Amino acid sequence: MKKTIPKIIKAKHIGFCFGVKRAIAAAEDLLSKHKRTCSLGPIIHNPFVVERLSKKGLKVISDIKDARGKCMVIRSHGIPPALKKKAQEYCTEIFDATCPFVSRSHKIVSKLRKEGYHIAIAGERRHPEVQALIEMAGSGTLVITKKSDIKKIRPRKIKLALIAQTTISRDIFVEIAEALLRLDYSEYRIFDTICNDVVGRQKEAKALARRTGVVCVVGGKNSANTKHLAEICRKGGASTYHIESADELNPRWVKKALSVGVVSGASTPGDIVEKVVEKIKNIIL
Ligand code: F3S
């Protein structure tokens, strides 16, 4: 009997997104000129990249006071305005690598605040991008992570505006938007500020979860967009494994699979994904 050759289907969206590439290039450039360079929080949500840059001298700080006398690269997630002001006071040089898509959200939120909207952010409260948006949106800002959070909301103003964290799952954003429309506001504005790169990866993850029985999602365990890819694959019915590198891949997960999909987050280096694909090939082919 002819043996069926298992398939490995790698997503087309592999490697860093534009904003992550830009932040890493900025950090490397600053490091080539100044040894005392820091980032407030990890520059991206991938432990291997953070470690590589730390070997070159990039110091990850958690308290803005530790930026005194150093150069700073502001990561692609952006930074709350009050912290940016402090950074300008303390640092000898700053490169602002806030992703232009995140900066666009900042502009939208500032304008909506001036126009008197009750602002709702669909995203994770503790994510640095959302932290900056909360500060810009002012007191009473709503942060909605999932549809059920909406039950607690009591309309405080006549008009409501909804904006998305750039890396949220688009399906969750649509669910939140639909549920908000059932509340008693008389005017709504909805801004789909989810990044195109993220949407592309989510669409591929959904399709691969349908086509394959097993999907390996490669990326930092602290990466919001990678975690959403894993959720999408699970919802799509695939056995889903979120791993940071090939070392974490357990051969048992893929050994008997007829097809295996591989997707990755926007902050996952392409070579790490290739190593995962190679390891799967060695196990199943
Ligand atoms: Fe920017 Fe999108 Fe990447 S918002 S940092 S290009 S995931």
mmCIF file of C-alpha atoms and ligand atoms in Angstrom:
data_model
loop_
_atom_site.group_PDB
_atom_site.id
_atom_site.type_symbol
_atom_site.label_atom_id
_atom_site.label_comp_id
_atom_site.label_asym_id
_atom_site.label_seq_id
_atom_site.Cartn_x
_atom_site.Cartn_y
_atom_site.Cartn_z
ATOM 1 C CA MET A 1 0.000 0.000 0.000
ATOM 2 C CA LYS A 2 1.268 3.474 -0.925
ATOM 3 C CA LYS A 3 2.332 5.521 2.128
ATOM 4 C CA THR A 4 0.696 8.969 2.465
ATOM 5 C CA ILE A 5 3.387 11.611 2.820
ATOM 6 C CA PRO A 6 2.531 13.971 5.663
ATOM 7 C CA LYS A 7 2.423 17.627 4.752
ATOM 8 C CA ILE A 8 4.072 20.512 6.537
ATOM 9 C CA ILE A 9 2.403 23.799 5.714
ATOM 10 C CA LYS A 10 4.315 26.887 6.741
ATOM 11 C CA ALA A 11 2.405 30.192 6.822
ATOM 12 C CA LYS A 12 3.460 32.858 4.330
ATOM 13 C CA HIS A 13 3.657 35.544 7.032
ATOM 14 C CA ILE A 14 6.936 34.543 8.676
ATOM 15 C CA GLY A 15 9.582 36.742 10.298
ATOM 16 C CA PHE A 16 9.434 40.158 11.922
ATOM 17 C CA CYS A 17 6.740 42.683 11.073
ATOM 18 C CA PHE A 18 7.790 46.118 9.872
ATOM 19 C CA GLY A 19 7.478 47.758 13.341
ATOM 20 C CA VAL A 20 9.594 45.118 15.082
ATOM 21 C CA LYS A 21 12.305 45.289 12.373
ATOM 22 C CA ARG A 22 12.427 49.053 12.815
ATOM 23 C CA ALA A 23 12.736 48.870 16.633
ATOM 24 C CA ILE A 24 15.523 46.271 16.467
ATOM 25 C CA ALA A 25 17.427 48.276 13.820
ATOM 26 C CA ALA A 26 17.110 51.395 16.023
ATOM 27 C CA ALA A 27 18.449 49.530 19.065
ATOM 28 C CA GLU A 28 21.386 48.136 17.078
ATOM 29 C CA ASP A 29 22.174 51.552 15.664
ATOM 30 C CA LEU A 30 22.143 53.189 19.101
ATOM 31 C CA LEU A 31 24.271 50.366 20.530
ATOM 32 C CA SER A 32 26.886 50.854 17.793
ATOM 33 C CA LYS A 33 27.326 54.450 18.975
ATOM 34 C CA HIS A 34 26.609 54.277 22.710
ATOM 35 C CA LYS A 35 27.321 51.422 25.054
ATOM 36 C CA ARG A 36 24.881 52.736 27.705
ATOM 37 C CA THR A 37 21.632 52.062 25.839
ATOM 38 C CA CYS A 38 18.411 50.839 27.449
ATOM 39 C CA SER A 39 14.787 50.022 26.740
ATOM 40 C CA LEU A 40 11.953 50.400 29.234
ATOM 41 C CA GLY A 41 10.700 46.810 29.303
ATOM 42 C CA PRO A 42 11.853 44.187 26.770
ATOM 43 C CA ILE A 43 12.261 45.760 23.340
ATOM 44 C CA ILE A 44 10.049 43.068 21.795
ATOM 45 C CA HIS A 45 8.200 40.103 23.258
ATOM 46 C CA ASN A 46 10.691 37.465 22.217
ATOM 47 C CA PRO A 47 13.234 36.121 24.728
ATOM 48 C CA PHE A 48 15.876 35.149 22.115
ATOM 49 C CA VAL A 49 16.018 38.606 20.552
ATOM 50 C CA VAL A 50 16.074 40.263 23.982
ATOM 51 C CA GLU A 51 18.988 38.027 25.004
ATOM 52 C CA ARG A 52 20.897 38.669 21.754
ATOM 53 C CA LEU A 53 20.567 42.431 22.177
ATOM 54 C CA SER A 54 21.427 42.234 25.853
ATOM 55 C CA LYS A 55 24.732 40.551 24.873
ATOM 56 C CA LYS A 56 25.408 43.590 22.678
ATOM 57 C CA GLY A 57 24.779 45.818 25.697
ATOM 58 C CA LEU A 58 21.058 46.714 25.608
ATOM 59 C CA LYS A 59 19.876 46.997 29.189
ATOM 60 C CA VAL A 60 16.225 46.289 29.942
ATOM 61 C CA ILE A 61 15.032 48.569 32.739
ATOM 62 C CA SER A 62 11.712 48.480 34.568
ATOM 63 C CA ASP A 63 11.997 51.812 36.399
ATOM 64 C CA ILE A 64 12.325 55.004 34.336
ATOM 65 C CA LYS A 65 14.745 56.394 36.964
ATOM 66 C CA ASP A 66 17.279 53.791 35.783
ATOM 67 C CA ALA A 67 17.377 55.560 32.403
ATOM 68 C CA ARG A 68 19.433 58.407 33.899
ATOM 69 C CA GLY A 69 22.504 59.152 31.757
ATOM 70 C CA LYS A 70 21.635 56.478 29.188
ATOM 71 C CA CYS A 71 20.328 56.441 25.611
ATOM 72 C CA MET A 72 16.892 54.950 25.218
ATOM 73 C CA VAL A 73 15.096 53.193 22.417
ATOM 74 C CA ILE A 74 11.336 53.410 22.857
ATOM 75 C CA ARG A 75 9.899 50.054 21.825
ATOM 76 C CA SER A 76 7.325 49.564 19.082
ATOM 77 C CA HIS A 77 4.451 49.329 21.642
ATOM 78 C CA GLY A 78 4.989 52.993 22.510
ATOM 79 C CA ILE A 79 5.166 54.579 25.951
ATOM 80 C CA PRO A 80 2.664 56.579 28.070
ATOM 81 C CA PRO A 81 3.218 60.372 27.653
ATOM 82 C CA ALA A 82 4.185 60.930 31.321
ATOM 83 C CA LEU A 83 6.944 58.331 31.055
ATOM 84 C CA LYS A 84 8.137 59.786 27.758
ATOM 85 C CA LYS A 85 8.475 63.182 29.443
ATOM 86 C CA LYS A 86 10.578 61.597 32.189
ATOM 87 C CA ALA A 87 12.696 59.783 29.601
ATOM 88 C CA GLN A 88 13.378 63.103 27.843
ATOM 89 C CA GLU A 89 14.508 64.539 31.164
ATOM 90 C CA TYR A 90 16.771 61.609 32.104
ATOM 91 C CA CYS A 91 18.226 60.299 28.823
ATOM 92 C CA THR A 92 21.127 61.634 26.784
ATOM 93 C CA GLU A 93 19.474 60.477 23.537
ATOM 94 C CA ILE A 94 16.151 58.857 22.630
ATOM 95 C CA PHE A 95 15.098 57.010 19.508
ATOM 96 C CA ASP A 96 11.338 56.704 19.429
ATOM 97 C CA ALA A 97 10.642 53.395 17.656
ATOM 98 C CA THR A 98 6.904 53.472 18.393
ATOM 99 C CA CYS A 99 5.334 51.677 15.448
ATOM 100 C CA PRO A 100 3.563 54.160 13.130
ATOM 101 C CA PHE A 101 0.388 52.045 13.423
ATOM 102 C CA VAL A 102 0.483 52.505 17.203
ATOM 103 C CA SER A 103 1.157 56.252 16.778
ATOM 104 C CA ARG A 104 -1.934 56.425 14.583
ATOM 105 C CA SER A 105 -4.000 55.014 17.491
ATOM 106 C CA HIS A 106 -2.466 57.658 19.796
ATOM 107 C CA LYS A 107 -3.637 60.414 17.435
ATOM 108 C CA ILE A 108 -7.139 58.939 17.141
ATOM 109 C CA VAL A 109 -7.534 58.639 20.933
ATOM 110 C CA SER A 110 -6.276 62.187 21.611
ATOM 111 C CA LYS A 111 -8.746 63.579 19.070
ATOM 112 C CA LEU A 112 -11.657 61.540 20.471
ATOM 113 C CA ARG A 113 -10.875 62.754 23.991
ATOM 114 C CA LYS A 114 -10.993 66.381 22.819
ATOM 115 C CA GLU A 115 -14.315 65.659 21.127
ATOM 116 C CA GLY A 116 -15.784 64.364 24.421
ATOM 117 C CA TYR A 117 -16.217 60.659 23.620
ATOM 118 C CA HIS A 118 -16.371 57.956 26.266
ATOM 119 C CA ILE A 119 -13.458 55.861 24.997
ATOM 120 C CA ALA A 120 -13.333 52.069 25.040
ATOM 121 C CA ILE A 121 -10.165 50.140 24.197
ATOM 122 C CA ALA A 122 -10.474 46.518 23.102
ATOM 123 C CA GLY A 123 -7.294 44.900 24.429
ATOM 124 C CA GLU A 124 -5.340 43.783 27.477
ATOM 125 C CA ARG A 125 -5.136 46.323 30.311
ATOM 126 C CA ARG A 126 -1.568 45.428 31.247
ATOM 127 C CA HIS A 127 -0.174 45.531 27.711
ATOM 128 C CA PRO A 128 2.200 48.513 27.262
ATOM 129 C CA GLU A 129 0.370 49.716 24.147
ATOM 130 C CA VAL A 130 -2.924 49.794 26.075
ATOM 131 C CA GLN A 131 -1.281 51.466 29.088
ATOM 132 C CA ALA A 132 -0.262 54.388 26.854
ATOM 133 C CA LEU A 133 -3.721 54.595 25.284
ATOM 134 C CA ILE A 134 -5.407 54.617 28.723
ATOM 135 C CA GLU A 135 -3.322 57.597 29.797
ATOM 136 C CA MET A 136 -4.123 59.465 26.586
ATOM 137 C CA ALA A 137 -7.833 58.638 26.742
ATOM 138 C CA GLY A 138 -8.232 60.013 30.286
ATOM 139 C CA SER A 139 -10.247 58.971 33.338
ATOM 140 C CA GLY A 140 -13.199 56.648 32.922
ATOM 141 C CA THR A 141 -11.644 54.903 29.918
ATOM 142 C CA LEU A 142 -13.000 51.401 29.429
ATOM 143 C CA VAL A 143 -10.683 48.479 28.701
ATOM 144 C CA ILE A 144 -12.542 45.500 27.303
ATOM 145 C CA THR A 145 -10.723 42.205 26.890
ATOM 146 C CA LYS A 146 -13.685 39.990 26.109
ATOM 147 C CA LYS A 147 -17.367 40.310 25.253
ATOM 148 C CA SER A 148 -18.513 39.352 28.786
ATOM 149 C CA ASP A 149 -16.704 42.437 30.247
ATOM 150 C CA ILE A 150 -19.436 44.558 28.651
ATOM 151 C CA LYS A 151 -22.064 43.405 31.191
ATOM 152 C CA LYS A 152 -20.434 45.670 33.825
ATOM 153 C CA ILE A 153 -20.555 48.812 31.675
ATOM 154 C CA ARG A 154 -22.927 51.659 32.548
ATOM 155 C CA PRO A 155 -22.975 54.357 29.828
ATOM 156 C CA ARG A 156 -21.393 57.528 31.272
ATOM 157 C CA LYS A 157 -21.674 59.827 28.273
ATOM 158 C CA ILE A 158 -23.870 60.155 25.210
ATOM 159 C CA LYS A 159 -21.264 59.063 22.719
ATOM 160 C CA LEU A 160 -18.893 56.125 22.748
ATOM 161 C CA ALA A 161 -15.806 55.432 20.635
ATOM 162 C CA LEU A 162 -14.149 52.036 20.382
ATOM 163 C CA ILE A 163 -10.530 51.496 19.342
ATOM 164 C CA ALA A 164 -8.487 48.275 19.168
ATOM 165 C CA GLN A 165 -5.081 47.261 20.479
ATOM 166 C CA THR A 166 -3.134 46.715 17.246
ATOM 167 C CA THR A 167 -2.524 43.033 18.055
ATOM 168 C CA ILE A 168 -5.961 41.907 19.298
ATOM 169 C CA SER A 169 -7.798 39.031 17.615
ATOM 170 C CA ARG A 170 -10.084 40.522 14.964
ATOM 171 C CA ASP A 171 -12.874 38.060 15.824
ATOM 172 C CA ILE A 172 -12.814 39.202 19.463
ATOM 173 C CA PHE A 173 -12.830 42.852 18.346
ATOM 174 C CA VAL A 174 -15.931 42.256 16.198
ATOM 175 C CA GLU A 175 -17.678 40.471 19.113
ATOM 176 C CA ILE A 176 -16.886 43.393 21.431
ATOM 177 C CA ALA A 177 -18.063 45.979 18.877
ATOM 178 C CA GLU A 178 -21.357 44.131 18.326
ATOM 179 C CA ALA A 179 -22.025 43.830 22.067
ATOM 180 C CA LEU A 180 -21.250 47.530 22.671
ATOM 181 C CA LEU A 181 -23.761 48.519 20.005
ATOM 182 C CA ARG A 182 -26.484 46.999 22.194
ATOM 183 C CA LEU A 183 -25.774 49.500 24.989
ATOM 184 C CA ASP A 184 -27.662 52.702 25.430
ATOM 185 C CA TYR A 185 -25.314 55.230 23.815
ATOM 186 C CA SER A 186 -26.821 57.506 21.187
ATOM 187 C CA GLU A 187 -23.676 57.840 19.075
ATOM 188 C CA TYR A 188 -20.951 55.308 18.282
ATOM 189 C CA ARG A 189 -17.636 55.491 16.463
ATOM 190 C CA ILE A 190 -15.657 52.312 15.841
ATOM 191 C CA PHE A 191 -12.008 52.363 14.747
ATOM 192 C CA ASP A 192 -10.541 49.107 13.528
ATOM 193 C CA THR A 193 -6.923 49.878 14.395
ATOM 194 C CA ILE A 194 -5.754 46.252 14.235
ATOM 195 C CA CYS A 195 -2.504 46.056 12.291
ATOM 196 C CA ASN A 196 -2.701 44.566 8.771
ATOM 197 C CA ASP A 197 0.260 42.307 9.435
ATOM 198 C CA VAL A 198 -1.535 40.879 12.480
ATOM 199 C CA VAL A 199 -4.780 40.383 10.523
ATOM 200 C CA GLY A 200 -2.854 38.551 7.768
ATOM 201 C CA ARG A 201 -1.262 36.170 10.287
ATOM 202 C CA GLN A 202 -4.648 35.555 11.963
ATOM 203 C CA LYS A 203 -6.320 34.708 8.640
ATOM 204 C CA GLU A 204 -3.572 32.231 7.809
ATOM 205 C CA ALA A 205 -3.755 30.676 11.283
ATOM 206 C CA LYS A 206 -7.515 30.179 10.887
ATOM 207 C CA ALA A 207 -7.085 28.573 7.462
ATOM 208 C CA LEU A 208 -4.246 26.312 8.614
ATOM 209 C CA ALA A 209 -6.208 25.183 11.681
ATOM 210 C CA ARG A 210 -8.979 24.086 9.315
ATOM 211 C CA ARG A 211 -6.634 22.336 6.858
ATOM 212 C CA THR A 212 -4.351 20.578 9.341
ATOM 213 C CA GLY A 213 -4.900 18.557 12.484
ATOM 214 C CA VAL A 214 -1.920 20.031 14.322
ATOM 215 C CA VAL A 215 -0.559 23.579 14.388
ATOM 216 C CA CYS A 216 2.673 24.764 15.981
ATOM 217 C CA VAL A 217 2.504 28.439 16.897
ATOM 218 C CA VAL A 218 5.988 29.857 17.312
ATOM 219 C CA GLY A 219 6.667 32.965 19.379
ATOM 220 C CA GLY A 220 7.229 34.500 22.807
ATOM 221 C CA LYS A 221 4.891 33.261 25.541
ATOM 222 C CA ASN A 222 4.496 36.945 26.503
ATOM 223 C CA SER A 223 3.661 38.046 22.942
ATOM 224 C CA ALA A 224 0.018 39.177 22.666
ATOM 225 C CA ASN A 225 -0.256 38.574 18.935
ATOM 226 C CA THR A 226 1.286 35.077 19.221
ATOM 227 C CA LYS A 227 -1.095 34.140 22.050
ATOM 228 C CA HIS A 228 -4.031 35.231 19.875
ATOM 229 C CA LEU A 229 -2.769 33.039 17.010
ATOM 230 C CA ALA A 230 -2.758 30.060 19.382
ATOM 231 C CA GLU A 231 -6.331 30.855 20.541
ATOM 232 C CA ILE A 232 -7.495 31.107 16.917
ATOM 233 C CA CYS A 233 -5.961 27.718 16.057
ATOM 234 C CA ARG A 234 -7.514 26.086 19.136
ATOM 235 C CA LYS A 235 -10.915 27.539 18.295
ATOM 236 C CA GLY A 236 -10.444 26.246 14.746
ATOM 237 C CA GLY A 237 -10.233 22.714 16.149
ATOM 238 C CA ALA A 238 -6.514 21.988 15.625
ATOM 239 C CA SER A 239 -4.314 20.493 18.321
ATOM 240 C CA THR A 240 -2.310 23.612 19.033
ATOM 241 C CA TYR A 241 1.141 23.944 20.580
ATOM 242 C CA HIS A 242 2.553 27.363 21.438
ATOM 243 C CA ILE A 243 6.330 27.050 21.551
ATOM 244 C CA GLU A 244 9.182 29.542 21.659
ATOM 245 C CA SER A 245 11.709 27.386 19.786
ATOM 246 C CA ALA A 246 12.352 23.949 18.221
ATOM 247 C CA ASP A 247 13.733 22.698 21.563
ATOM 248 C CA GLU A 248 10.231 22.819 23.057
ATOM 249 C CA LEU A 249 8.691 20.730 20.285
ATOM 250 C CA ASN A 250 7.727 17.290 21.588
ATOM 251 C CA PRO A 251 8.003 14.686 18.760
ATOM 252 C CA ARG A 252 4.839 12.956 20.080
ATOM 253 C CA TRP A 253 2.734 15.991 19.084
ATOM 254 C CA VAL A 254 3.449 15.641 15.359
ATOM 255 C CA LYS A 255 4.597 12.048 14.875
ATOM 256 C CA LYS A 256 1.281 10.643 13.694
ATOM 257 C CA ALA A 257 -0.138 13.796 12.098
ATOM 258 C CA LEU A 258 -1.111 13.745 8.432
ATOM 259 C CA SER A 259 -0.404 17.436 8.169
ATOM 260 C CA VAL A 260 1.164 20.032 10.426
ATOM 261 C CA GLY A 261 0.786 23.798 10.136
ATOM 262 C CA VAL A 262 3.393 26.281 11.357
ATOM 263 C CA VAL A 263 2.523 29.893 12.105
ATOM 264 C CA SER A 264 4.405 32.555 14.037
ATOM 265 C CA GLY A 265 4.003 35.908 15.740
ATOM 266 C CA ALA A 266 5.172 39.293 14.481
ATOM 267 C CA SER A 267 8.130 39.317 16.888
ATOM 268 C CA THR A 268 9.415 35.810 16.082
ATOM 269 C CA PRO A 269 12.696 35.666 14.130
ATOM 270 C CA GLY A 270 12.342 33.789 10.809
ATOM 271 C CA ASP A 271 15.320 31.481 11.538
ATOM 272 C CA ILE A 272 13.628 30.166 14.710
ATOM 273 C CA VAL A 273 10.558 29.236 12.622
ATOM 274 C CA GLU A 274 12.758 27.520 10.015
ATOM 275 C CA LYS A 275 14.373 25.409 12.752
ATOM 276 C CA VAL A 276 10.913 24.326 13.953
ATOM 277 C CA VAL A 277 9.963 23.346 10.377
ATOM 278 C CA GLU A 278 13.236 21.392 9.993
ATOM 279 C CA LYS A 279 12.635 19.523 13.249
ATOM 280 C CA ILE A 280 9.079 18.596 12.213
ATOM 281 C CA LYS A 281 10.388 17.352 8.841
ATOM 282 C CA ASN A 282 12.955 15.171 10.577
ATOM 283 C CA ILE A 283 10.244 13.650 12.773
ATOM 284 C CA ILE A 284 7.494 12.988 10.268
ATOM 285 C CA LEU A 285 9.061 12.587 6.811
HETATM 286 FE FE1 F3S B 1 3.505 47.605 14.258
HETATM 287 FE FE2 F3S B 1 1.854 45.761 13.517
HETATM 288 FE FE3 F3S B 1 4.270 45.135 14.118
HETATM 289 S S1 F3S B 1 1.408 47.430 14.891
HETATM 290 S S2 F3S B 1 4.862 46.572 15.663
HETATM 291 S S3 F3S B 1 3.658 46.410 12.379
HETATM 292 S S4 F3S B 1 2.469 43.951 14.619
#
